[in-house]
PDB file of C-alpha atoms and ligand atoms in Angstrom:
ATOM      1  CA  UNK A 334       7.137 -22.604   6.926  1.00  0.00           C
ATOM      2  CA  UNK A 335       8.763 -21.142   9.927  1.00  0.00           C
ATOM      3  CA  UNK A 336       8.854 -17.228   8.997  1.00  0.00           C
ATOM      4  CA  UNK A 337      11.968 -15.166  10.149  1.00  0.00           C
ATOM      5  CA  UNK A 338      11.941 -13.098  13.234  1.00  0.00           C
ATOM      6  CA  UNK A 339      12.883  -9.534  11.178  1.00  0.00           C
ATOM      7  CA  UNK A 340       9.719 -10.594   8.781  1.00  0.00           C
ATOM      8  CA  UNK A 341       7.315 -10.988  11.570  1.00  0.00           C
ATOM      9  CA  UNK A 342       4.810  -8.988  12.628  1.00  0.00           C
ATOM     10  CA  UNK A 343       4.353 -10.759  16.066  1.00  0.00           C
ATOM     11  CA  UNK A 344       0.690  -8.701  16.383  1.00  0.00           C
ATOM     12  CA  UNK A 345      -0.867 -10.939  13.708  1.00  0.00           C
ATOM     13  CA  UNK A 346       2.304 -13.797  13.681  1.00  0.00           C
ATOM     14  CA  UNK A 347       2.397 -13.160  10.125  1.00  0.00           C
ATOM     15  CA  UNK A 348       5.236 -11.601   7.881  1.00  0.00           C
ATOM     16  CA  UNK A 349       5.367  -8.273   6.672  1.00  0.00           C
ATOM     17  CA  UNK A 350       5.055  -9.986   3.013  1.00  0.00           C
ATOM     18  CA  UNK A 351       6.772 -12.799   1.378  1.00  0.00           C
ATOM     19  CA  UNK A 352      10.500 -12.025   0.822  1.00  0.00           C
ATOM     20  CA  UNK A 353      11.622 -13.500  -2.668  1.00  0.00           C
ATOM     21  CA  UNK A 354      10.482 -11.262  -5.468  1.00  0.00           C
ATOM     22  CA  UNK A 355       8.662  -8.833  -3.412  1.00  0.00           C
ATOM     23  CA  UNK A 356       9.158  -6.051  -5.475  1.00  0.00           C
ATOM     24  CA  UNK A 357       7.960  -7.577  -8.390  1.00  0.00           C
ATOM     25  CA  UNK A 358       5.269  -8.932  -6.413  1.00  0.00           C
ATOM     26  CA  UNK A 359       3.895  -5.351  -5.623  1.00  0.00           C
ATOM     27  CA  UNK A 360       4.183  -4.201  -9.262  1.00  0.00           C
ATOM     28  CA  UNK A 361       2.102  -7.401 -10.520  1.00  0.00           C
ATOM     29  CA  UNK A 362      -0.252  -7.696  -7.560  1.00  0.00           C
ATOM     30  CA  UNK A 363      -1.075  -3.574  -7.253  1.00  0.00           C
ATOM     31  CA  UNK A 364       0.348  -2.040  -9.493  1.00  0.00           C
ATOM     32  CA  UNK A 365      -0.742  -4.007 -12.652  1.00  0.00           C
ATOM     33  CA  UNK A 366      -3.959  -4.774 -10.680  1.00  0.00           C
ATOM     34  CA  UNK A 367      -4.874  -1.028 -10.208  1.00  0.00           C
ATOM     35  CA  UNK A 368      -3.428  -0.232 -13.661  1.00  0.00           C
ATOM     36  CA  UNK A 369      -1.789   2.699 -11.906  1.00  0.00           C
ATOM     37  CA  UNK A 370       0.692   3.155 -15.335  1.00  0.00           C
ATOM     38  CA  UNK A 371      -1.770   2.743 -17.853  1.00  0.00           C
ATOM     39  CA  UNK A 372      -3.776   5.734 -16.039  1.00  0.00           C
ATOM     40  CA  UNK A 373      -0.720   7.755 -15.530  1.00  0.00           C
ATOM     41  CA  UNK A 374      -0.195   7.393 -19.099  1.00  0.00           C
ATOM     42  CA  UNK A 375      -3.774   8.118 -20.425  1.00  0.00           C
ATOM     43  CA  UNK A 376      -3.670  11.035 -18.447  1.00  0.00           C
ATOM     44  CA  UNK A 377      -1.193  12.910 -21.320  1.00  0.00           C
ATOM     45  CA  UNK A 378       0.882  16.294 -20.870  1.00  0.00           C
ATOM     46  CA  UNK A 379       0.821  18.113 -17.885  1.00  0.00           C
ATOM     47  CA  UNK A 380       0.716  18.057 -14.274  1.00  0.00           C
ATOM     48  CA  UNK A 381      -1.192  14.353 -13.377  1.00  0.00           C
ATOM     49  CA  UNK A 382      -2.645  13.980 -10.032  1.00  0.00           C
ATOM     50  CA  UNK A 383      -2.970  10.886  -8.676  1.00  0.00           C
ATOM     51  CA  UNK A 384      -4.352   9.462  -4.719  1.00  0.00           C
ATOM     52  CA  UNK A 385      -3.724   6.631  -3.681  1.00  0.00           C
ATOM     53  CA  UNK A 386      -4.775   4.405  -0.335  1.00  0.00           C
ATOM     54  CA  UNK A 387      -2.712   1.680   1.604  1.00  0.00           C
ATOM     55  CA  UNK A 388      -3.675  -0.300   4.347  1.00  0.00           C
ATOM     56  CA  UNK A 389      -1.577  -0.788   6.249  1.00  0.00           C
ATOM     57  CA  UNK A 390       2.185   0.589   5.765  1.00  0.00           C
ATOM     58  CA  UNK A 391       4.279  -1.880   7.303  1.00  0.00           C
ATOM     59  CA  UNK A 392       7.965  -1.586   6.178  1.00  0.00           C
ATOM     60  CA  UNK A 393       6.802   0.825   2.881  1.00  0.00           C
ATOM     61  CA  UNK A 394       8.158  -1.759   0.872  1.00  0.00           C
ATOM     62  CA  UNK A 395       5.071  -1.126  -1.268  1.00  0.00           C
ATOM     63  CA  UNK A 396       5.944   2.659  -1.709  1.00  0.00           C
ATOM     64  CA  UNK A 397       9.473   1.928  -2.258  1.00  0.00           C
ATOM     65  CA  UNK A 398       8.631  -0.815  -5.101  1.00  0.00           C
ATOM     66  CA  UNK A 399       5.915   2.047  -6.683  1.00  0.00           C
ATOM     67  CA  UNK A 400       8.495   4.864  -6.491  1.00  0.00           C
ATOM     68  CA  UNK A 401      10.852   2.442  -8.422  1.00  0.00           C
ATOM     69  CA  UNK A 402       8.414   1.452 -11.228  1.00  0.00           C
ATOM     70  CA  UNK A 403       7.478   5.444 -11.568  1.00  0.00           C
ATOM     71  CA  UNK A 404      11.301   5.962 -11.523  1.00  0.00           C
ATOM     72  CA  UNK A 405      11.905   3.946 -14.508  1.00  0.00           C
ATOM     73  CA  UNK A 406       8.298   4.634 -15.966  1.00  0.00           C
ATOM     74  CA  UNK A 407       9.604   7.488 -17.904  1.00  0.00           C
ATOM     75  CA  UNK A 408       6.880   9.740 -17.060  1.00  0.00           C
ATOM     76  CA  UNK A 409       6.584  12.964 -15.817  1.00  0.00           C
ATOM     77  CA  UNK A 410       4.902  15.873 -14.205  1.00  0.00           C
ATOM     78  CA  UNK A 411       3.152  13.257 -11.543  1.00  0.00           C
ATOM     79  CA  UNK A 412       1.717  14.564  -8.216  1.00  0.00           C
ATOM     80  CA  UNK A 413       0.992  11.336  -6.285  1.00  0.00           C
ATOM     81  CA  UNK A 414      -0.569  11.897  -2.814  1.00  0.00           C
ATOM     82  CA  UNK A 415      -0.029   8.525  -0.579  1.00  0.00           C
ATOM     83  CA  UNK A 416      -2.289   7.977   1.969  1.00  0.00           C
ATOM     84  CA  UNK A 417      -1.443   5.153   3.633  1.00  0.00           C
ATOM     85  CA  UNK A 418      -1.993   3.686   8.018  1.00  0.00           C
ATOM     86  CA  UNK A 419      -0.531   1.798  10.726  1.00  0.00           C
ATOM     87  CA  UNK A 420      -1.519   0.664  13.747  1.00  0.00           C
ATOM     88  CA  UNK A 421       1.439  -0.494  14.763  1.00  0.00           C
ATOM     89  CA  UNK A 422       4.377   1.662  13.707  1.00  0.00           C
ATOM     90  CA  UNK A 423       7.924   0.446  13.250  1.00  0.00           C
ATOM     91  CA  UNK A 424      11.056   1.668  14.321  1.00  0.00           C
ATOM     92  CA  UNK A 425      13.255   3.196  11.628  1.00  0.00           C
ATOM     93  CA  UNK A 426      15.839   0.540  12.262  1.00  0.00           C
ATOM     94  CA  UNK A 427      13.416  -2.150  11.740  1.00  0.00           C
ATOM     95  CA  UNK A 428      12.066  -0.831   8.817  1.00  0.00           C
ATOM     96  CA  UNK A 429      15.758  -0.223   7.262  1.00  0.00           C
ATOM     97  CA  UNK A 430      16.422  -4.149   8.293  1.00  0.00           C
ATOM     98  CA  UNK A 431      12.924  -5.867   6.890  1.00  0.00           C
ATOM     99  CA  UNK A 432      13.323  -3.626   3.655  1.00  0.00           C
ATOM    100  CA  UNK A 433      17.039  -4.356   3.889  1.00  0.00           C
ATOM    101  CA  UNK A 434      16.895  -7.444   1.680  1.00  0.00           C
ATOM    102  CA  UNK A 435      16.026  -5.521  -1.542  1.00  0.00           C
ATOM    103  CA  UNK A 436      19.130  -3.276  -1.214  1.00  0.00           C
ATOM    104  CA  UNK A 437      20.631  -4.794  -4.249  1.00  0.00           C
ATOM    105  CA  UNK A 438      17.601  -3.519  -6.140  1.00  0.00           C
ATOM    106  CA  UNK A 439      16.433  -0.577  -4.669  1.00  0.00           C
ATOM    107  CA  UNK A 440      19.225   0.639  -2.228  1.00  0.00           C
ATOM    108  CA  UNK A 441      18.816   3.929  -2.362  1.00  0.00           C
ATOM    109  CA  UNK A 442      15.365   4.176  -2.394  1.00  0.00           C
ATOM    110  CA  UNK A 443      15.395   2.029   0.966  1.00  0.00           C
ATOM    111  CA  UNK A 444      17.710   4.704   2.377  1.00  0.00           C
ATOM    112  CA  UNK A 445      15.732   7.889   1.313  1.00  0.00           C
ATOM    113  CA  UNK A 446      12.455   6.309   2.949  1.00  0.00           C
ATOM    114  CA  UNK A 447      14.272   5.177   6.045  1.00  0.00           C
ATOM    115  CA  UNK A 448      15.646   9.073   6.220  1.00  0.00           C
ATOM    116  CA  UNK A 449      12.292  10.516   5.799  1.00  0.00           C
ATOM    117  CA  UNK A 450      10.646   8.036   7.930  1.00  0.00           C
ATOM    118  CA  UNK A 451      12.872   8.332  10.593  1.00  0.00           C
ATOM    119  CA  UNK A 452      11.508  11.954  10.770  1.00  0.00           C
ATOM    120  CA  UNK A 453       8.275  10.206  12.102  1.00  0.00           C
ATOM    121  CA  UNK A 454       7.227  10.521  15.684  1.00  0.00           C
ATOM    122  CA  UNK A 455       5.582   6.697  15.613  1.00  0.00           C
ATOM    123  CA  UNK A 456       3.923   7.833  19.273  1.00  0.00           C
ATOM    124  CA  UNK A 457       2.137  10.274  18.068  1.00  0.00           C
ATOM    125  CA  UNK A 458      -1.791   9.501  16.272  1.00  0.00           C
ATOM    126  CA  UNK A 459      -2.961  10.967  13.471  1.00  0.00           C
ATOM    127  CA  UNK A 460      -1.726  11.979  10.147  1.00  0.00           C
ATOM    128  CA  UNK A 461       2.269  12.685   9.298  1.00  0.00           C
ATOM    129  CA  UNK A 462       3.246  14.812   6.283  1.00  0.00           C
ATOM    130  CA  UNK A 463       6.711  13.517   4.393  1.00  0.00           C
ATOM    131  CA  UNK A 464       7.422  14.953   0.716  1.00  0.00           C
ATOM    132  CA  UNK A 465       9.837  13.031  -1.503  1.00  0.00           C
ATOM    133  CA  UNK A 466      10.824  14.636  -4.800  1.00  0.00           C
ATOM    134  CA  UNK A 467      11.649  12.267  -7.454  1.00  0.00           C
ATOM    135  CA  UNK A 468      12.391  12.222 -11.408  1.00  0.00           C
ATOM    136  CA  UNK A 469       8.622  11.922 -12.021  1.00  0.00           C
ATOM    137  CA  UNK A 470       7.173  14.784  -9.985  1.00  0.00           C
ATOM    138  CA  UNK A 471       6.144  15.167  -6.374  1.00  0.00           C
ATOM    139  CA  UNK A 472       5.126  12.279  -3.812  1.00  0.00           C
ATOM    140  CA  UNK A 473       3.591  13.098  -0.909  1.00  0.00           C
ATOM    141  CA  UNK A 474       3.413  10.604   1.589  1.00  0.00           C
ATOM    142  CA  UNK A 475       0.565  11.116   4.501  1.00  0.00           C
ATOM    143  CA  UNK A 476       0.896   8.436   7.156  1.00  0.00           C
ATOM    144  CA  UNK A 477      -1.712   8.021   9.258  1.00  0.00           C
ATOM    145  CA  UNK A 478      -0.351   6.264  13.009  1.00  0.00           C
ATOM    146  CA  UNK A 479      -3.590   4.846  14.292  1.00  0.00           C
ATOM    147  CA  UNK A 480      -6.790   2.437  13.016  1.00  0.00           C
ATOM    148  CA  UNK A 481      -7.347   2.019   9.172  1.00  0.00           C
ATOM    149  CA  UNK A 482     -11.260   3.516   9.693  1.00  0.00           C
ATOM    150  CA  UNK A 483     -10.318   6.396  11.625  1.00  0.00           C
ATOM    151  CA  UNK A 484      -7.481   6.882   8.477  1.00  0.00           C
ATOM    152  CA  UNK A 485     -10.044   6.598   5.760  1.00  0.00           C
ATOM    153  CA  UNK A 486     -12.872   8.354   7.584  1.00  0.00           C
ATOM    154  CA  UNK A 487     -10.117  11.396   7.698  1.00  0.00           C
ATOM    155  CA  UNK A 488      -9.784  11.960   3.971  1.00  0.00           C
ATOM    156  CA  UNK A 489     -11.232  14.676   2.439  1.00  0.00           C
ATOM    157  CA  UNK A 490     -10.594  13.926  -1.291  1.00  0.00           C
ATOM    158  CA  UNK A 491     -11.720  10.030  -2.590  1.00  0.00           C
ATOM    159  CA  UNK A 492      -8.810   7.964  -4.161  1.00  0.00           C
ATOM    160  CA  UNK A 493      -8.222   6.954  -7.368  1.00  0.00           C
ATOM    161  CA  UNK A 494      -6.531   3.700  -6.251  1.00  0.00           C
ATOM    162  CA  UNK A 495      -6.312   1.260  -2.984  1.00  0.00           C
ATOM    163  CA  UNK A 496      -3.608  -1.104  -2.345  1.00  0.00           C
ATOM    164  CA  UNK A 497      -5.234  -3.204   0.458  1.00  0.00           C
ATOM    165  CA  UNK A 498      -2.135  -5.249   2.278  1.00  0.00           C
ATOM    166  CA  UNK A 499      -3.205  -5.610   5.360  1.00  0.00           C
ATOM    167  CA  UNK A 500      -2.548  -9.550   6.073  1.00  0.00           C
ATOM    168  CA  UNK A 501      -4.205 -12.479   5.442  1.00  0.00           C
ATOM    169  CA  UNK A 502      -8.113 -12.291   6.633  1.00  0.00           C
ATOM    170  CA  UNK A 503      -7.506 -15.893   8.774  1.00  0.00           C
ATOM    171  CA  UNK A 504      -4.489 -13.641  10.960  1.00  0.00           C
ATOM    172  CA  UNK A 505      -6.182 -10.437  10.853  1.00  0.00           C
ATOM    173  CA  UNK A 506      -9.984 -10.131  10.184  1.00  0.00           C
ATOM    174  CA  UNK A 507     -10.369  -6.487  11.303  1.00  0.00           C
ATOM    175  CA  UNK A 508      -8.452  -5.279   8.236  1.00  0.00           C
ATOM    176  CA  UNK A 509     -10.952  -6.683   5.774  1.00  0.00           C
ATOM    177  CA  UNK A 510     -14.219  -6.178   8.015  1.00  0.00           C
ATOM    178  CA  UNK A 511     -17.334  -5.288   5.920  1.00  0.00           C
ATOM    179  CA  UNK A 512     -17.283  -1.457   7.707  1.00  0.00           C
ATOM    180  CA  UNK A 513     -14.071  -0.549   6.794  1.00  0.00           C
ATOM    181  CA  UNK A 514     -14.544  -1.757   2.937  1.00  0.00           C
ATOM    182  CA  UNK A 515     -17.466   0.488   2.822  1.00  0.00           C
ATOM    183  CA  UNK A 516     -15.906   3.390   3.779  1.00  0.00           C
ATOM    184  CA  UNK A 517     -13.052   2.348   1.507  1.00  0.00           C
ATOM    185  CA  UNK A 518     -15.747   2.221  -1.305  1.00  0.00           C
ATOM    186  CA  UNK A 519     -17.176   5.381  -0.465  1.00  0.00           C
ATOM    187  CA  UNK A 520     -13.332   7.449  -0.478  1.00  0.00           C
ATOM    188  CA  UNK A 521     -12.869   6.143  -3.755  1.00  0.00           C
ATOM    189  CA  UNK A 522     -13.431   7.962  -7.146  1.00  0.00           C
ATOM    190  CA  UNK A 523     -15.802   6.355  -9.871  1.00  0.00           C
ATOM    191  CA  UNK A 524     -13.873   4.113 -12.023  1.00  0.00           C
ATOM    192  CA  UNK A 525     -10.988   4.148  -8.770  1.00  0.00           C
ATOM    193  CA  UNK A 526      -9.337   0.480  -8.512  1.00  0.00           C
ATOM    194  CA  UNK A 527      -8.011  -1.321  -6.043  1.00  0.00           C
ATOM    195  CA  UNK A 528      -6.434  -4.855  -5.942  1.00  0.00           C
ATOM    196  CA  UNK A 529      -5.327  -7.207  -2.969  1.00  0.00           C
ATOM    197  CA  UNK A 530      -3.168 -10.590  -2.511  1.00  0.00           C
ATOM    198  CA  UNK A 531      -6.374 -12.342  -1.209  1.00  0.00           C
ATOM    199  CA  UNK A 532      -9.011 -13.934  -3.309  1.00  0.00           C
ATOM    200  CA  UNK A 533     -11.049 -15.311  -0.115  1.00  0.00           C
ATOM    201  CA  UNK A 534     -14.419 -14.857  -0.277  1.00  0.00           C
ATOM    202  CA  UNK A 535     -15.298 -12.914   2.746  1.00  0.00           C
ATOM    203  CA  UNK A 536     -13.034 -10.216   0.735  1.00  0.00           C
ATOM    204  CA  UNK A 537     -14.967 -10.473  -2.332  1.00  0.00           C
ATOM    205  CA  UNK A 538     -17.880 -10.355  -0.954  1.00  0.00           C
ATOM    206  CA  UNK A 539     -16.724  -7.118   1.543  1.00  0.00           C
ATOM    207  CA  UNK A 540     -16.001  -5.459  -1.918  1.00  0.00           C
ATOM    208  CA  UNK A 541     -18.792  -6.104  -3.853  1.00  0.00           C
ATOM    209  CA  UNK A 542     -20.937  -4.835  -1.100  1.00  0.00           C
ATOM    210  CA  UNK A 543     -18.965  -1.361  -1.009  1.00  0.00           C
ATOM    211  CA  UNK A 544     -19.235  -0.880  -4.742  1.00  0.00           C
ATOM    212  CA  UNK A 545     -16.229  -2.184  -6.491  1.00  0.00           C
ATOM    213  CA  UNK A 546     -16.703  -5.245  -9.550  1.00  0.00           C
ATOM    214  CA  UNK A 547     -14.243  -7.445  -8.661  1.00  0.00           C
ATOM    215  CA  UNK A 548     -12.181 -10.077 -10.482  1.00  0.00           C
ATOM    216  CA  UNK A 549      -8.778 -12.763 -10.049  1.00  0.00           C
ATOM    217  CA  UNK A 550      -6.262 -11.862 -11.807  1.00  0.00           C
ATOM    218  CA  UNK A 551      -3.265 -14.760 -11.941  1.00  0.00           C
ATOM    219  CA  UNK A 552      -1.176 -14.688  -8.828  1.00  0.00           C
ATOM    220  CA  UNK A 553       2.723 -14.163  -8.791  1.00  0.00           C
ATOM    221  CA  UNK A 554       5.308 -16.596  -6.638  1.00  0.00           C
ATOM    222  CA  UNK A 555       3.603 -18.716  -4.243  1.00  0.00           C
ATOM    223  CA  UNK A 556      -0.268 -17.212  -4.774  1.00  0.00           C
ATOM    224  CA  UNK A 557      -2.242 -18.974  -7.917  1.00  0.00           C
ATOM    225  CA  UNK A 558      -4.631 -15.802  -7.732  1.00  0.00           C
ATOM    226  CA  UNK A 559      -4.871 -12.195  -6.362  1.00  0.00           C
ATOM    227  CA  UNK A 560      -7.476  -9.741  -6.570  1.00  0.00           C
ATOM    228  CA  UNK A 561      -8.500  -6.753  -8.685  1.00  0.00           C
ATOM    229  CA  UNK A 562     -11.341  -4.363  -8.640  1.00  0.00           C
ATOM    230  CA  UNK A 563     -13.224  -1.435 -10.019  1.00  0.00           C
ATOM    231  CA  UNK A 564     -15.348   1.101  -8.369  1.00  0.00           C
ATOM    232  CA  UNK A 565     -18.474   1.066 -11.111  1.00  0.00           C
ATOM    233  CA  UNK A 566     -20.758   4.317  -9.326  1.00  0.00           C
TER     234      UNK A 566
HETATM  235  C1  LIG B1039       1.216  -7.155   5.481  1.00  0.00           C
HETATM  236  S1  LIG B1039       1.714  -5.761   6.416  1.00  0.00           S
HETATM  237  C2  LIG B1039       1.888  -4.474   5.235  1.00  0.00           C
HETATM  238  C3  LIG B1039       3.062  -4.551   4.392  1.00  0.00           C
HETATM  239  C4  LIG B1039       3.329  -3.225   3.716  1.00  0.00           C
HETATM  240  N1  LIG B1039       2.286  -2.841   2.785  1.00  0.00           N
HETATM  241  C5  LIG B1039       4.656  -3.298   3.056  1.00  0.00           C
HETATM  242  O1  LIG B1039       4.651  -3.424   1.827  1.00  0.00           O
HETATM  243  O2  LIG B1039       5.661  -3.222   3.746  1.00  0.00           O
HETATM  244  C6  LIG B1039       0.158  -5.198   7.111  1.00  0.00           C
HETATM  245  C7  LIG B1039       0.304  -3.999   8.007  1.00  0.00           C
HETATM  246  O3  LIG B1039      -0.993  -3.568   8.393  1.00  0.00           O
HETATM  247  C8  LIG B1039      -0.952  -3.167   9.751  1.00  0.00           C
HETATM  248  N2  LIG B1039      -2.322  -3.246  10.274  1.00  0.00           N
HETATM  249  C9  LIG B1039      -2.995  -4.377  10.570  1.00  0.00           C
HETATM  250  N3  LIG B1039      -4.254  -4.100  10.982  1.00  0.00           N
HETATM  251  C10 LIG B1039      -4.359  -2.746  10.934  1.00  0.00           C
HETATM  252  C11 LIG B1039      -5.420  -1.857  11.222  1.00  0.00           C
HETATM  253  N4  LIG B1039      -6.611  -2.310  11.655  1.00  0.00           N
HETATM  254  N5  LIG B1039      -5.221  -0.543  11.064  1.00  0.00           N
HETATM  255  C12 LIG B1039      -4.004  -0.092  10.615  1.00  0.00           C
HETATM  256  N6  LIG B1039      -2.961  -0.885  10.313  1.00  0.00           N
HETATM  257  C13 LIG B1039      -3.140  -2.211  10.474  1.00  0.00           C
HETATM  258  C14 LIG B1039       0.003  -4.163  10.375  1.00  0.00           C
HETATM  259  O4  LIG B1039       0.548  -3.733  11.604  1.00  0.00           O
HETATM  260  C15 LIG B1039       1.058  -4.317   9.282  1.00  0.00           C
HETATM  261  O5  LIG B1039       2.124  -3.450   9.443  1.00  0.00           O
END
């Protein structure tokens, strides 16, 4: 299917992600997937620290669907730190018109990402600082313009949970190279998670070989499976 021209990202001709459901498509597919809520909640009363990693950032439409479910999730005193890349960085504008489609559900949310993100000099490499204060704590988004690696080889603290969205491994095999999931595996806590929309094997494999125990999970919309996995050492 022909994908539309505010959806593509013409350096991989892919789309940003599929547009029906793709809010609900993030909560199954990573949010379920890394249990992010069930940890959250296990973690009881006071303040509850949680890291996560994205590659790669695209339009935030993952952020924006996770700072909805937290939202709504009832829980509070959460400190998330989001560490999340991209290589090529959007305008503002663009962002505000691929997100723009889920303004019925998450309007504002689109706008207070857009206003922070505007803040962003896309130009400049390396790592960019935004804090957004919400009704369950603190999120503090760290965006890092450049190369996934040179993003994960710059944290200092592992995560407890990896959203890995970078497209498909046909359009863009870099993102999913056996390097990069190593050093993924290796800035990730024991017992971290992380899930992905691809079950292909090259994947799999990638993540077994940097420590995580994978498994499919069923798949949401058009995708029969997706991936989750759990860091075991
Ligand atoms: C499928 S889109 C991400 C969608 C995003 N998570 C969202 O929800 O809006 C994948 C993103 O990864 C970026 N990307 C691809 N390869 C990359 C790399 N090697 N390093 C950093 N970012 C990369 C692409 O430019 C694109 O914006």
């Amino acid at each position: 299917m022909k994908i539309p021209p505010y959806l593509l990202n013409e350096h991989y001709d892919d789309r940003y992600f599929d547009v029906v459901n793709a809010i609900e498509e993030a909560k199954h597919i990573f949010f379920n997937g890394t249990g992010i809520i069930d940890i959250l909640t296990a973690k009881g009363p006071g303040t509850k620290e949680f890291r996560i990693g994205e590659t790669g950032f695209g339009a935030g439409r993952l952020l924006i669907a996770l700072i909805d479910l937290l939202d709504r999730s009832g829980i509070t005193d959460i400190a998330i730190t989001y560490n999340s890349v991209e290589l090529h960085p959007i305008t503002s504008e663009r962002m505000a018109s691929i997100i723009g489609g889920f303004r019925k559900e998450v309007g504002p949310l689109i706008d207070l990402l857009v206003r922070a993100y505007s803040s962003v000099e896309i130009s400049k490499p390396g790592w960019h600082r935004m804090q957004l204060d919400r009704p369950f704590g603190i999120l503090t988004l760290n965006l890092w313009i450049g190369e996934a690696l040179e993003m994960v080889n710059a944290l200092t603290i592992p995560c407890d949970a990896w959203f890995l969205d970078g497209h498909g491994p046909k359009k863009n095999p870099d993102i999913w190279r056996p390097e990069l999931l190593m050093a993924i595996g290796e800035k990730t806590r024991t017992y971290g998670t992380c899930a992905t929309f691809t079950v292909a094997g090259a994947v799999r494999r990638g993540l077994v070989a940097a420590g995580f125990s994978v498994e499919q999970m069923p798949g949401f919309g058009g995708k029969k499976a997706v991936l989750k996995g759990m860091k075991l050492k």
